[in-house]
Coordinates of C-alpha atoms and ligand atoms in Angstrom, one line a residue:
M1 CA 60.2 -27.4 106.0
A2 CA 59.8 -24.9 103.2
D3 CA 57.2 -22.4 104.2
F4 CA 55.1 -22.7 101.2
R5 CA 52.3 -20.9 102.9
K6 CA 54.1 -17.6 102.2
Y7 CA 55.0 -18.5 98.6
V8 CA 53.4 -17.5 95.3
V9 CA 53.9 -19.7 92.2
Y10 CA 53.9 -18.5 88.7
E11 CA 53.0 -20.9 86.0
I12 CA 54.7 -20.8 82.7
Y13 CA 53.6 -22.5 79.5
P14 CA 56.9 -22.4 77.8
K15 CA 55.6 -22.9 74.4
S16 CA 53.6 -19.6 74.6
F17 CA 55.8 -17.6 76.9
C18 CA 58.7 -16.1 74.9
D19 CA 60.4 -17.2 71.8
S20 CA 64.2 -16.3 71.8
N21 CA 65.1 -17.7 68.4
G22 CA 62.3 -16.8 66.0
D23 CA 60.9 -20.2 65.3
G24 CA 57.4 -19.3 66.6
F25 CA 57.8 -21.5 69.6
G26 CA 58.6 -20.3 73.1
D27 CA 61.7 -21.7 74.7
L28 CA 63.9 -21.9 77.9
R29 CA 66.1 -19.0 76.9
G30 CA 62.9 -17.0 76.3
V31 CA 62.1 -17.7 80.0
T32 CA 65.5 -16.7 81.3
G33 CA 65.2 -13.5 79.3
K34 CA 62.0 -12.6 81.2
L35 CA 63.2 -13.5 84.8
D36 CA 63.6 -9.8 85.6
Y37 CA 59.9 -9.3 84.8
I38 CA 58.9 -12.3 86.9
Q39 CA 61.1 -11.0 89.8
K40 CA 59.3 -7.7 89.6
L41 CA 56.0 -9.5 90.2
G42 CA 57.6 -10.9 93.4
V43 CA 56.8 -14.6 93.1
D44 CA 58.9 -17.3 94.7
Y45 CA 58.5 -20.1 92.2
I46 CA 58.1 -20.6 88.5
W47 CA 56.3 -23.8 87.5
L48 CA 57.2 -24.8 83.9
T49 CA 54.8 -27.2 82.1
P50 CA 56.7 -30.1 80.4
F51 CA 59.5 -29.4 78.0
F52 CA 60.9 -32.9 77.7
V53 CA 61.4 -34.7 74.4
S54 CA 57.8 -35.2 73.1
P55 CA 55.8 -35.5 69.8
Q56 CA 53.7 -32.7 71.2
R57 CA 50.4 -34.4 70.5
D58 CA 49.3 -32.9 73.9
N59 CA 51.9 -30.1 74.1
G60 CA 54.4 -32.0 76.0
Y61 CA 52.2 -33.9 78.4
D62 CA 53.0 -36.8 76.2
V63 CA 56.6 -37.5 77.2
E64 CA 58.9 -39.5 75.1
D65 CA 62.0 -39.1 77.2
Y66 CA 62.0 -37.8 80.8
Y67 CA 65.7 -37.1 80.9
R68 CA 66.1 -35.0 77.8
I69 CA 64.9 -31.5 76.7
D70 CA 62.9 -31.3 73.6
S71 CA 65.3 -29.3 71.1
R72 CA 62.3 -26.9 70.4
Y73 CA 62.8 -25.7 73.9
G74 CA 66.4 -25.6 74.1
A75 CA 69.2 -27.7 75.5
M76 CA 70.3 -28.9 79.0
G77 CA 72.7 -25.9 79.2
D78 CA 69.8 -23.6 78.8
F79 CA 67.8 -25.3 81.5
E80 CA 70.8 -25.0 83.9
E81 CA 71.3 -21.4 83.0
M82 CA 67.6 -20.8 83.6
V83 CA 67.8 -22.4 87.1
S84 CA 70.9 -20.5 88.1
E85 CA 69.6 -17.1 86.8
A86 CA 66.4 -17.7 88.6
A87 CA 68.2 -18.5 91.8
K88 CA 70.1 -15.2 91.6
R89 CA 66.7 -13.5 91.6
G90 CA 65.3 -15.5 94.6
I91 CA 63.2 -17.6 92.3
R92 CA 63.1 -21.5 92.4
V93 CA 62.0 -23.8 89.7
M94 CA 59.1 -26.4 89.8
L95 CA 58.9 -28.9 87.2
D96 CA 55.9 -30.7 85.8
M97 CA 56.0 -34.5 86.1
V98 CA 53.7 -36.5 84.0
F99 CA 53.8 -40.1 85.3
N100 CA 50.2 -41.3 84.8
H101 CA 51.2 -42.0 81.2
T102 CA 53.9 -41.6 78.7
S103 CA 53.9 -40.9 74.9
D104 CA 53.4 -43.9 72.7
R105 CA 56.8 -43.0 71.4
H106 CA 58.5 -43.6 74.7
Q107 CA 61.0 -46.5 74.4
W108 CA 59.1 -48.5 77.1
F109 CA 56.0 -48.4 75.1
Q110 CA 57.8 -49.1 71.8
K111 CA 59.4 -52.2 73.5
A112 CA 56.0 -53.2 74.9
L113 CA 54.6 -53.0 71.3
A114 CA 57.5 -55.0 70.0
G115 CA 56.3 -57.8 72.4
D116 CA 58.9 -57.4 75.3
E117 CA 56.8 -58.8 78.2
A118 CA 58.7 -56.9 80.8
Y119 CA 57.8 -53.6 79.2
K120 CA 54.2 -54.7 78.3
D121 CA 53.9 -54.8 82.2
F122 CA 54.8 -51.1 82.3
Y123 CA 51.4 -50.4 80.7
I124 CA 47.9 -51.6 81.1
F125 CA 47.1 -54.2 78.4
R126 CA 43.8 -56.3 78.8
K127 CA 41.8 -58.6 76.7
G128 CA 38.5 -57.3 75.2
K129 CA 35.2 -58.5 76.7
E130 CA 34.5 -60.2 73.4
P131 CA 35.7 -59.6 69.9
G132 CA 35.5 -56.0 68.9
V133 CA 34.5 -54.9 72.5
P134 CA 37.0 -53.1 74.7
P135 CA 37.6 -54.4 78.3
T136 CA 35.4 -51.7 79.8
N137 CA 33.2 -48.9 78.5
W138 CA 35.4 -46.1 79.9
E139 CA 35.8 -43.0 78.1
S140 CA 38.9 -41.1 77.3
K141 CA 39.1 -37.6 78.9
F142 CA 39.8 -36.3 75.4
G143 CA 36.8 -38.1 73.8
G144 CA 36.1 -41.7 72.5
S145 CA 37.0 -45.0 74.2
A146 CA 39.8 -45.1 76.7
W147 CA 41.0 -48.4 75.2
E148 CA 43.0 -48.9 72.0
Y149 CA 43.1 -52.2 70.2
V150 CA 46.5 -53.7 69.3
E151 CA 45.9 -56.4 66.8
K152 CA 49.2 -58.1 67.2
F153 CA 48.3 -59.1 70.8
D154 CA 44.6 -59.1 70.4
E155 CA 44.5 -56.9 73.4
Y156 CA 43.7 -53.3 74.3
Y157 CA 45.8 -50.7 76.2
L158 CA 44.4 -48.2 78.4
H159 CA 44.7 -44.4 77.6
L160 CA 42.7 -42.1 79.9
F161 CA 43.9 -39.3 77.7
D162 CA 44.8 -39.3 74.0
V163 CA 45.4 -42.6 72.2
S164 CA 49.0 -41.5 72.1
Q165 CA 49.2 -41.4 75.9
P166 CA 49.2 -45.0 77.2
D167 CA 48.7 -45.2 81.0
L168 CA 51.6 -46.5 83.1
N169 CA 51.0 -49.5 85.4
W170 CA 52.0 -48.3 88.8
D171 CA 51.3 -51.6 90.4
N172 CA 54.5 -52.7 88.7
P173 CA 57.4 -51.9 91.2
K174 CA 59.7 -51.4 88.2
V175 CA 57.6 -48.6 86.9
R176 CA 57.7 -46.9 90.3
R177 CA 61.5 -47.3 90.5
E178 CA 61.9 -45.6 87.1
V179 CA 59.7 -42.7 88.2
Q180 CA 61.9 -42.4 91.3
K181 CA 65.0 -42.2 89.2
V182 CA 63.6 -39.5 87.0
I183 CA 62.8 -37.3 90.1
R184 CA 66.3 -37.7 91.5
F185 CA 67.8 -36.8 88.3
W186 CA 66.0 -33.4 88.2
M187 CA 66.6 -32.9 92.0
A188 CA 70.3 -33.2 91.2
K189 CA 69.8 -30.3 88.7
G190 CA 68.7 -28.0 91.5
V191 CA 65.0 -28.4 90.9
K192 CA 63.1 -27.3 94.2
G193 CA 59.6 -28.1 93.3
F194 CA 57.4 -30.7 91.4
R195 CA 54.0 -30.6 90.1
F196 CA 52.6 -34.1 89.6
D197 CA 50.1 -34.2 86.6
V198 CA 46.9 -36.0 87.3
V199 CA 48.6 -38.0 90.1
N200 CA 45.4 -39.2 91.7
L201 CA 44.7 -41.3 88.7
I202 CA 47.8 -43.5 88.9
S203 CA 46.4 -46.3 91.1
K204 CA 43.8 -48.1 88.9
G205 CA 41.1 -50.0 90.7
K206 CA 38.7 -52.5 89.3
F207 CA 38.3 -52.7 85.5
E208 CA 34.5 -52.7 85.4
D209 CA 31.9 -51.2 83.2
D210 CA 30.6 -47.8 84.4
F211 CA 26.9 -47.4 83.9
E212 CA 26.7 -44.2 85.9
G213 CA 29.6 -42.2 84.4
D214 CA 32.6 -42.3 82.2
G215 CA 34.7 -44.7 84.3
R216 CA 36.4 -42.2 86.5
R217 CA 35.0 -43.6 89.7
F218 CA 37.0 -46.7 89.1
Y219 CA 40.5 -45.2 88.8
T220 CA 40.2 -41.8 90.7
D221 CA 41.9 -41.7 94.1
G222 CA 42.4 -45.4 93.6
P223 CA 43.2 -48.3 96.0
N224 CA 47.0 -47.7 96.4
I225 CA 47.2 -44.0 95.7
H226 CA 48.3 -43.0 99.3
K227 CA 50.8 -45.9 99.5
Y228 CA 52.4 -44.8 96.1
L229 CA 52.7 -41.2 97.0
Q230 CA 54.2 -42.0 100.4
E231 CA 56.7 -44.2 98.9
L232 CA 57.6 -41.6 96.3
N233 CA 57.9 -39.0 99.0
A234 CA 60.0 -41.2 101.3
V235 CA 62.7 -42.1 98.6
T236 CA 62.7 -38.9 96.5
F237 CA 61.6 -35.3 97.2
G238 CA 60.9 -36.0 100.9
T239 CA 64.7 -36.2 101.5
D240 CA 65.1 -32.5 100.7
A241 CA 63.2 -30.2 103.1
E242 CA 63.3 -27.3 100.6
I243 CA 61.3 -29.1 98.0
I244 CA 57.7 -28.3 97.6
T245 CA 55.2 -30.4 95.7
V246 CA 51.7 -30.0 94.3
G247 CA 49.5 -32.8 93.0
E248 CA 47.0 -32.1 90.3
M249 CA 43.9 -34.0 91.5
S250 CA 41.4 -34.7 88.9
S251 CA 37.7 -35.1 90.2
T252 CA 39.0 -35.8 93.6
S253 CA 37.3 -35.9 96.9
M254 CA 38.1 -33.7 99.9
E255 CA 38.7 -36.8 102.2
N256 CA 41.5 -38.0 100.0
C257 CA 43.0 -34.4 99.8
F258 CA 43.2 -34.3 103.6
R259 CA 45.7 -37.0 103.2
Y260 CA 47.5 -36.0 100.0
A261 CA 48.1 -32.6 101.4
S262 CA 48.3 -33.1 105.1
E263 CA 50.7 -31.0 107.1
D264 CA 52.3 -34.1 108.4
G265 CA 54.2 -34.0 105.1
M266 CA 53.9 -37.7 104.2
E267 CA 52.6 -37.2 100.8
L268 CA 52.5 -33.8 99.0
S269 CA 52.8 -30.1 100.2
M270 CA 49.4 -29.2 98.5
V271 CA 46.8 -30.0 96.0
F272 CA 44.9 -28.5 93.1
N273 CA 41.3 -29.5 92.8
F274 CA 38.9 -28.3 90.2
H275 CA 35.5 -28.3 91.8
H276 CA 35.3 -24.5 92.0
L277 CA 35.8 -24.4 88.2
K278 CA 33.2 -26.8 87.2
V279 CA 30.5 -24.2 88.0
D280 CA 29.9 -23.5 84.4
F281 CA 29.7 -27.2 83.6
M282 CA 26.8 -29.6 83.6
G283 CA 27.9 -32.0 86.2
N284 CA 31.2 -33.3 84.9
E285 CA 30.3 -32.3 81.3
K286 CA 32.4 -29.3 80.2
W287 CA 31.3 -29.1 76.5
V288 CA 28.0 -27.3 77.3
L289 CA 27.0 -23.6 77.6
V290 CA 25.8 -23.0 81.1
P291 CA 26.0 -19.7 82.9
A292 CA 28.4 -19.8 86.0
D293 CA 26.6 -20.6 89.1
F294 CA 27.9 -18.2 91.8
Q295 CA 26.3 -19.9 94.7
K296 CA 28.0 -23.2 93.6
L297 CA 31.3 -21.4 93.2
K298 CA 31.1 -19.9 96.7
N299 CA 30.0 -23.3 98.3
S300 CA 32.8 -25.1 96.6
L301 CA 35.6 -22.6 97.5
F302 CA 34.3 -22.3 101.1
S303 CA 33.8 -25.9 101.8
W304 CA 37.4 -26.7 100.6
Q305 CA 38.7 -23.8 102.6
E306 CA 37.1 -24.8 105.8
G307 CA 37.6 -28.6 105.3
M308 CA 41.2 -28.4 104.5
A309 CA 41.9 -26.1 107.4
E310 CA 40.0 -28.2 109.8
H311 CA 42.0 -31.2 108.7
H312 CA 45.4 -29.5 108.7
A313 CA 45.8 -29.8 105.1
W314 CA 46.9 -27.3 102.4
N315 CA 45.2 -26.0 99.2
A316 CA 46.8 -24.5 96.2
V317 CA 44.4 -21.6 95.1
F318 CA 44.0 -20.5 91.6
W319 CA 41.7 -19.5 88.8
C320 CA 43.8 -20.1 85.8
N321 CA 46.1 -22.6 84.2
H322 CA 47.0 -24.0 80.7
D323 CA 43.9 -26.0 80.7
Q324 CA 41.4 -23.3 81.6
P325 CA 39.9 -20.3 79.9
R326 CA 41.0 -16.9 81.0
V327 CA 39.3 -15.9 84.2
V328 CA 38.5 -12.4 83.3
S329 CA 36.5 -13.7 80.4
R330 CA 35.0 -16.5 82.4
F331 CA 33.9 -14.8 85.6
G332 CA 34.8 -11.1 85.1
D333 CA 34.0 -8.6 82.3
E334 CA 36.3 -8.3 79.2
G335 CA 34.7 -4.9 78.4
R336 CA 33.9 -1.9 80.5
Y337 CA 35.0 -3.4 83.9
W338 CA 37.9 -5.4 82.5
K339 CA 40.4 -3.9 85.0
E340 CA 38.2 -3.9 88.0
S341 CA 36.9 -7.4 87.5
A342 CA 40.4 -8.8 86.9
K343 CA 41.6 -7.2 90.1
M344 CA 38.5 -8.4 92.1
L345 CA 39.1 -11.9 91.0
A346 CA 42.7 -11.7 92.0
T347 CA 41.9 -10.4 95.4
M348 CA 39.3 -13.1 96.1
I349 CA 41.9 -15.8 95.3
H350 CA 45.0 -14.4 96.8
C351 CA 43.7 -13.6 100.2
L352 CA 42.3 -17.2 100.8
R353 CA 44.1 -19.8 102.9
G354 CA 46.5 -21.6 100.4
T355 CA 49.3 -21.0 98.1
P356 CA 48.2 -18.9 95.2
Y357 CA 49.1 -19.9 91.6
I358 CA 49.2 -17.2 88.8
Y359 CA 49.1 -18.4 85.2
Q360 CA 51.2 -16.3 82.7
G361 CA 49.2 -13.4 81.4
E362 CA 46.7 -13.5 84.2
E363 CA 48.6 -10.7 85.8
L364 CA 47.9 -8.6 82.7
G365 CA 44.2 -9.5 82.6
M366 CA 44.7 -11.5 79.3
T367 CA 41.3 -12.6 77.7
N368 CA 40.1 -15.5 75.7
P369 CA 40.8 -15.1 72.0
N370 CA 37.4 -16.2 70.8
F371 CA 38.7 -18.0 67.7
T372 CA 36.1 -18.4 64.9
D373 CA 37.6 -21.1 62.8
I374 CA 38.7 -24.6 63.8
S375 CA 42.1 -24.1 61.9
Q376 CA 43.0 -21.6 64.7
Y377 CA 42.8 -24.3 67.3
R378 CA 45.7 -26.5 68.3
D379 CA 44.5 -28.4 71.3
V380 CA 43.8 -32.1 70.7
E381 CA 40.9 -32.1 73.2
S382 CA 39.2 -29.1 71.5
I383 CA 39.7 -30.6 68.0
N384 CA 38.1 -33.9 69.2
H385 CA 35.3 -32.3 70.8
F386 CA 34.5 -30.0 68.0
R387 CA 33.8 -33.1 66.0
I388 CA 32.1 -35.0 68.7
L389 CA 29.7 -32.1 69.4
Q390 CA 28.6 -32.0 65.7
E391 CA 28.3 -35.8 65.7
K392 CA 25.9 -35.4 68.6
G393 CA 23.8 -33.1 66.5
L394 CA 24.9 -29.6 67.5
S395 CA 25.3 -27.0 64.7
E396 CA 28.7 -25.9 63.7
A397 CA 27.9 -22.4 65.1
D398 CA 26.9 -23.9 68.5
A399 CA 30.1 -26.0 68.5
Y400 CA 32.1 -22.9 68.0
R401 CA 30.3 -21.1 70.8
I402 CA 31.1 -23.9 73.2
L403 CA 34.8 -24.0 72.1
Q404 CA 35.2 -20.2 72.5
I405 CA 34.1 -20.7 76.1
H406 CA 35.7 -23.8 77.2
S407 CA 38.6 -24.6 74.9
R408 CA 42.0 -25.0 76.6
D409 CA 43.5 -23.0 73.8
S410 CA 42.0 -19.9 75.3
G411 CA 44.7 -19.9 77.9
R412 CA 47.4 -20.9 75.6
T413 CA 47.7 -18.0 73.2
P414 CA 51.1 -16.3 73.5
M415 CA 52.0 -14.0 76.3
Q416 CA 51.4 -10.4 75.3
W417 CA 54.6 -8.5 76.0
T418 CA 54.2 -5.5 73.7
G419 CA 51.7 -3.9 71.4
G420 CA 54.0 -4.8 68.5
K421 CA 54.0 -7.6 66.0
S422 CA 52.9 -10.9 67.5
G423 CA 52.6 -9.1 70.9
G424 CA 56.5 -9.3 71.1
F425 CA 56.3 -13.1 71.7
T426 CA 58.2 -14.0 68.6
E427 CA 59.9 -12.6 65.6
G428 CA 58.6 -15.4 63.5
E429 CA 55.2 -17.1 62.9
P430 CA 53.6 -17.9 66.3
W431 CA 52.6 -21.6 66.7
I432 CA 49.1 -20.4 67.8
E433 CA 47.7 -16.9 67.0
V434 CA 48.3 -14.0 69.3
N435 CA 45.2 -12.5 70.7
Q436 CA 44.2 -9.4 68.7
N437 CA 43.9 -7.2 71.8
C438 CA 47.7 -7.3 72.5
D439 CA 47.8 -3.6 71.3
R440 CA 45.7 -2.8 74.3
I441 CA 46.7 -5.6 76.8
N442 CA 50.4 -6.0 77.1
A443 CA 53.1 -6.1 79.7
A444 CA 55.0 -3.1 78.5
Q445 CA 52.0 -0.8 78.9
Q446 CA 51.1 -2.3 82.4
L447 CA 54.7 -2.1 83.7
S448 CA 54.6 1.7 83.2
D449 CA 51.0 2.2 84.6
E450 CA 51.0 2.1 88.4
H451 CA 47.2 1.4 88.3
S452 CA 47.5 -1.6 86.1
I453 CA 46.4 -5.1 86.8
F454 CA 50.1 -6.1 86.9
H455 CA 50.9 -3.8 89.7
Y456 CA 47.8 -4.9 91.6
Y457 CA 49.1 -8.5 91.4
R458 CA 52.5 -7.2 92.6
K459 CA 50.8 -5.7 95.7
L460 CA 48.7 -8.7 96.5
I461 CA 51.9 -10.9 96.4
A462 CA 53.7 -8.3 98.7
L463 CA 50.8 -8.3 101.1
R464 CA 51.2 -12.0 101.6
K465 CA 54.8 -11.4 102.7
T466 CA 53.9 -8.5 104.9
Y467 CA 50.9 -9.8 106.8
D468 CA 51.2 -13.2 108.5
V469 CA 47.4 -13.5 108.6
I470 CA 47.2 -14.0 104.9
A471 CA 49.5 -16.9 104.9
M472 CA 48.8 -18.4 108.2
G473 CA 45.4 -17.3 109.3
N474 CA 42.1 -19.2 109.9
I475 CA 39.3 -18.7 107.5
E476 CA 35.7 -17.8 108.2
P477 CA 33.3 -17.5 105.3
L478 CA 31.0 -14.4 105.3
A479 CA 27.9 -13.4 103.2
R480 CA 27.3 -17.2 102.6
R481 CA 23.9 -16.7 101.0
D482 CA 24.4 -13.3 99.4
P483 CA 23.7 -13.4 95.7
A484 CA 26.5 -11.1 94.7
V485 CA 29.1 -10.8 97.5
F486 CA 32.0 -13.0 98.2
A487 CA 33.5 -12.1 101.6
Y488 CA 35.5 -13.8 104.3
R489 CA 37.5 -13.1 107.4
R490 CA 41.0 -14.3 108.3
T491 CA 42.3 -14.2 111.8
W492 CA 45.9 -15.0 113.1
E493 CA 47.1 -14.1 116.6
E494 CA 46.4 -10.3 116.9
E495 CA 45.7 -9.8 113.1
E496 CA 42.4 -9.7 111.4
L497 CA 41.6 -9.4 107.7
L498 CA 38.3 -8.8 106.0
V499 CA 38.0 -9.4 102.3
I500 CA 34.9 -8.2 100.5
C501 CA 34.3 -8.7 96.8
N502 CA 31.4 -7.8 94.6
F503 CA 31.3 -10.6 92.0
Y504 CA 29.0 -8.7 89.6
G505 CA 29.1 -5.6 87.4
R506 CA 26.4 -3.7 89.2
D507 CA 26.1 -1.7 92.5
V508 CA 25.2 -3.8 95.4
T509 CA 25.0 -3.4 99.2
W510 CA 26.2 -5.7 102.0
D511 CA 25.2 -5.5 105.6
G512 CA 28.3 -7.1 106.9
D513 CA 26.3 -10.1 108.1
G514 CA 25.0 -7.7 110.7
T515 CA 28.4 -7.8 112.5
Y516 CA 31.0 -6.1 110.1
L517 CA 29.5 -2.7 109.8
P518 CA 31.7 -0.1 108.1
K519 CA 31.4 2.6 110.7
K520 CA 32.1 0.2 113.5
L521 CA 35.0 -1.3 111.6
R522 CA 36.6 2.2 111.2
E523 CA 36.2 2.7 115.0
D524 CA 37.7 -0.5 115.6
G525 CA 40.8 0.5 113.8
Y526 CA 40.3 -1.4 110.4
E527 CA 42.2 0.1 107.6
R528 CA 41.9 -0.5 103.9
I529 CA 45.2 -2.1 102.8
L530 CA 44.1 -2.7 99.2
G531 CA 41.2 -2.3 96.8
N532 CA 40.4 -1.7 93.2
Y533 CA 38.6 1.7 93.7
E534 CA 40.0 4.8 95.4
D535 CA 38.2 4.5 98.7
W536 CA 35.5 2.4 100.3
R537 CA 32.0 3.6 100.7
M538 CA 29.0 3.1 102.7
E539 CA 25.2 3.7 102.3
G540 CA 23.6 4.4 105.7
D541 CA 25.6 1.9 107.7
I542 CA 26.2 -0.8 105.3
F543 CA 28.7 -1.4 102.5
A544 CA 28.0 0.1 99.1
L545 CA 30.0 -1.8 96.6
R546 CA 30.6 -0.6 93.1
P547 CA 30.8 -3.0 90.1
Y548 CA 33.4 -5.7 90.8
E549 CA 34.6 -3.8 93.8
A550 CA 37.2 -5.5 96.1
I551 CA 38.2 -4.3 99.5
V552 CA 40.7 -5.7 101.8
L553 CA 40.6 -4.4 105.4
Y554 CA 43.0 -5.1 108.1
R555 CA 43.7 -4.5 111.8
K556 CA 46.1 -5.5 114.5
R557 CA 44.5 -5.7 117.8
K558 CA 46.5 -3.8 120.5
Ligands
TEU601 O1 45.3 -32.2 82.9 C1 44.4 -33.1 83.4 C2 43.0 -32.9 83.2 O2 42.2 -33.5 83.9 C3 42.5 -31.7 82.3 O3 43.3 -31.4 81.3 C4 41.3 -32.1 81.8 O4 41.5 -33.4 81.1 C5 40.7 -31.2 80.8 O5 40.5 -30.1 81.3 C6 39.4 -31.9 80.4 O6 38.5 -31.0 80.1 C7 46.6 -32.5 82.8 C8 47.3 -31.5 82.2 O7 47.3 -30.2 82.9 C9 46.8 -31.4 80.8 O8 47.5 -30.3 80.1 C10 47.1 -32.6 80.1 O9 46.6 -32.7 78.8 C11 46.5 -33.8 80.9 O10 46.9 -33.8 82.2 C12 47.1 -35.1 80.4 O11 48.5 -35.1 80.8

C-alpha cells in the first residue's frame, strides 16, 4: 500500500496557476513549466482540479466530456508530458473526478433531454408535487431550488449545485459502469491518485421535504454510499496499490468517515471534511459575518483527530482549497504579523495526524483580494448569493463585506510568481484579477529569502519525511480549554513531538497543562526543531508565546 501518511499533496487550480500561451487562462503546459518550483517545495503529489471539456459554468466542475481535455487547458499530449515530467521529479498526479453530476452539455444529459429513456435514467427526474411545485423543497448549494422544471416532460431534474450541473443517478448500474470506465481510462495514463468531488452525495435517499434544513440530511452519506465506494474501489483504483484516493465529504459525519477512510482500504485512502472550517459560519449558513470561534475550531479538529485515530481511519488535513478564502486572511493577520501567522497556521496543520494538502499560493501566504465590485467576481456561487443577500434585505455594502470574507474567488486569484505585470501569471489579460499585493507577495521574492513562508513550508514537509512521529504518531490534544493556545503531543515508539501555537496576535503564556514545563522539557532532552521566531521563551517556568508564535519540540527517548 502506498504510504500516504508520509505524503504531502499540493493542489493546483490550473486556471489560475500559470498561463503558458498568453490567453489569460492557466494551462497544463504552465503547470509543467513550474514543476521545478513544486519539486523544491518537496511535495509528493499534485492534485489538479478538473481540466476536462466543460462550459466552465463552475470552472470545470461541470464536466461535458470526461475523456477529453478542454482546449483552454491544452491537449492530451500536454497532459502526458506533464505526467512524465512530474514523474522525473518524483511527483505523482492526482485527478479530480466529478461524478455526483455532469454538465447539462454532457451528451448523456443531452440525450436525456431529447427523450431517450435510457439516458433519462442516468439522471434524477421526478414529477412535481403539484403543478408548479417541485418534488421537494430542497435548496441548491449555489442558491435557489435544487430542482429545474423541464416542460417537455412535465418533470423536474435534481441539481444539488448549479442548474447546469444535473445530478447523476448512481442507483442505475449503467451510470456506475460508465464512471468505472472513466477511472480506468485515466489510470492507463499513469494517474496515481484521485480526488472524488462531493462523493458522499452520490447515493440519494428519500425524496422528502425538509422542514429542518436545506435537504442535505436526505442525500448526504446516503443509503448505498459505502456499497458504491466499495464497488468502485474493487473494480478500479483498488487494483493498483500505488494509487491514493481522497473523498471530498460534504457535511459528513465522523461515523461515516471511519468507514470511508478506514485503513482496511475497502473504500478510500482518506477524506476531507469541512467542520473545522465552518467556525465562521452560523450553523451551515456561510453567507454571514461571524467572527471565527476558536474553541469550536479546536474542538472540531481535535475530535476528528482523536476519533479517526481511534477507529484506524485517515484524515486529509488542510486549511485552504479552491473553495475557501485564504487562511492567512481568515484566521491569521494580513498586516503586521502576516509572516508569523502564516507560518503558525502551517505548523498547526502540518504536524497533525493526517496527510497535509497545500493549496497553490498558500505556501506564499497569499491573501484574499477584497474585491469591491461585483464585476470582479467570477464564481457562480458568489454572484448568485450577492443577489440573494440583497433580496433578503441586506444593503449592497453588507453584501460586499460578506463576499469579501467568504467568496470562493478569494482563493482563485492567480498565483503570484513575480512582482511584475499580472504577477507573472500571464502575458495577457488574466481571467480574474491578480491580487494587487503581488509586488510584495510573490514566489520570486520568497525563493531568495531563506526566512520566507515558502521556505518554512519546505521545512515542514521535510520534517514529515525525517521524523516518523509526524506521519505515524498518536495524537494527544493539549491546552484544550486555553483561549489562545493550540497545542498537541504526538508519540511514536521512542519519539515524542510537542507542537505549541499561539493562535492570536498578542503575547500569551501557557503552563504546559502543568506537565510540559519548558525547563523540564529542556532537561528531558527536548529540542526545538522548528518555529517561527528565533528561539523559545519562558516566563518563570511557563511558556511565554509571542504573537502567532509556533514551536515544534522533539525528543527521542534513549
Ligand atoms: O465543492 C463542494 C462543496 O460542497 C463546496 O463547494 C460548497 O458547495 C461551497 O463551498 C458552498 O459554500 C465541490 C468543488 O470543490 C467545488 O469547486 C464545486 O463547485 C462543487 O463541488 C460542485 O462540483
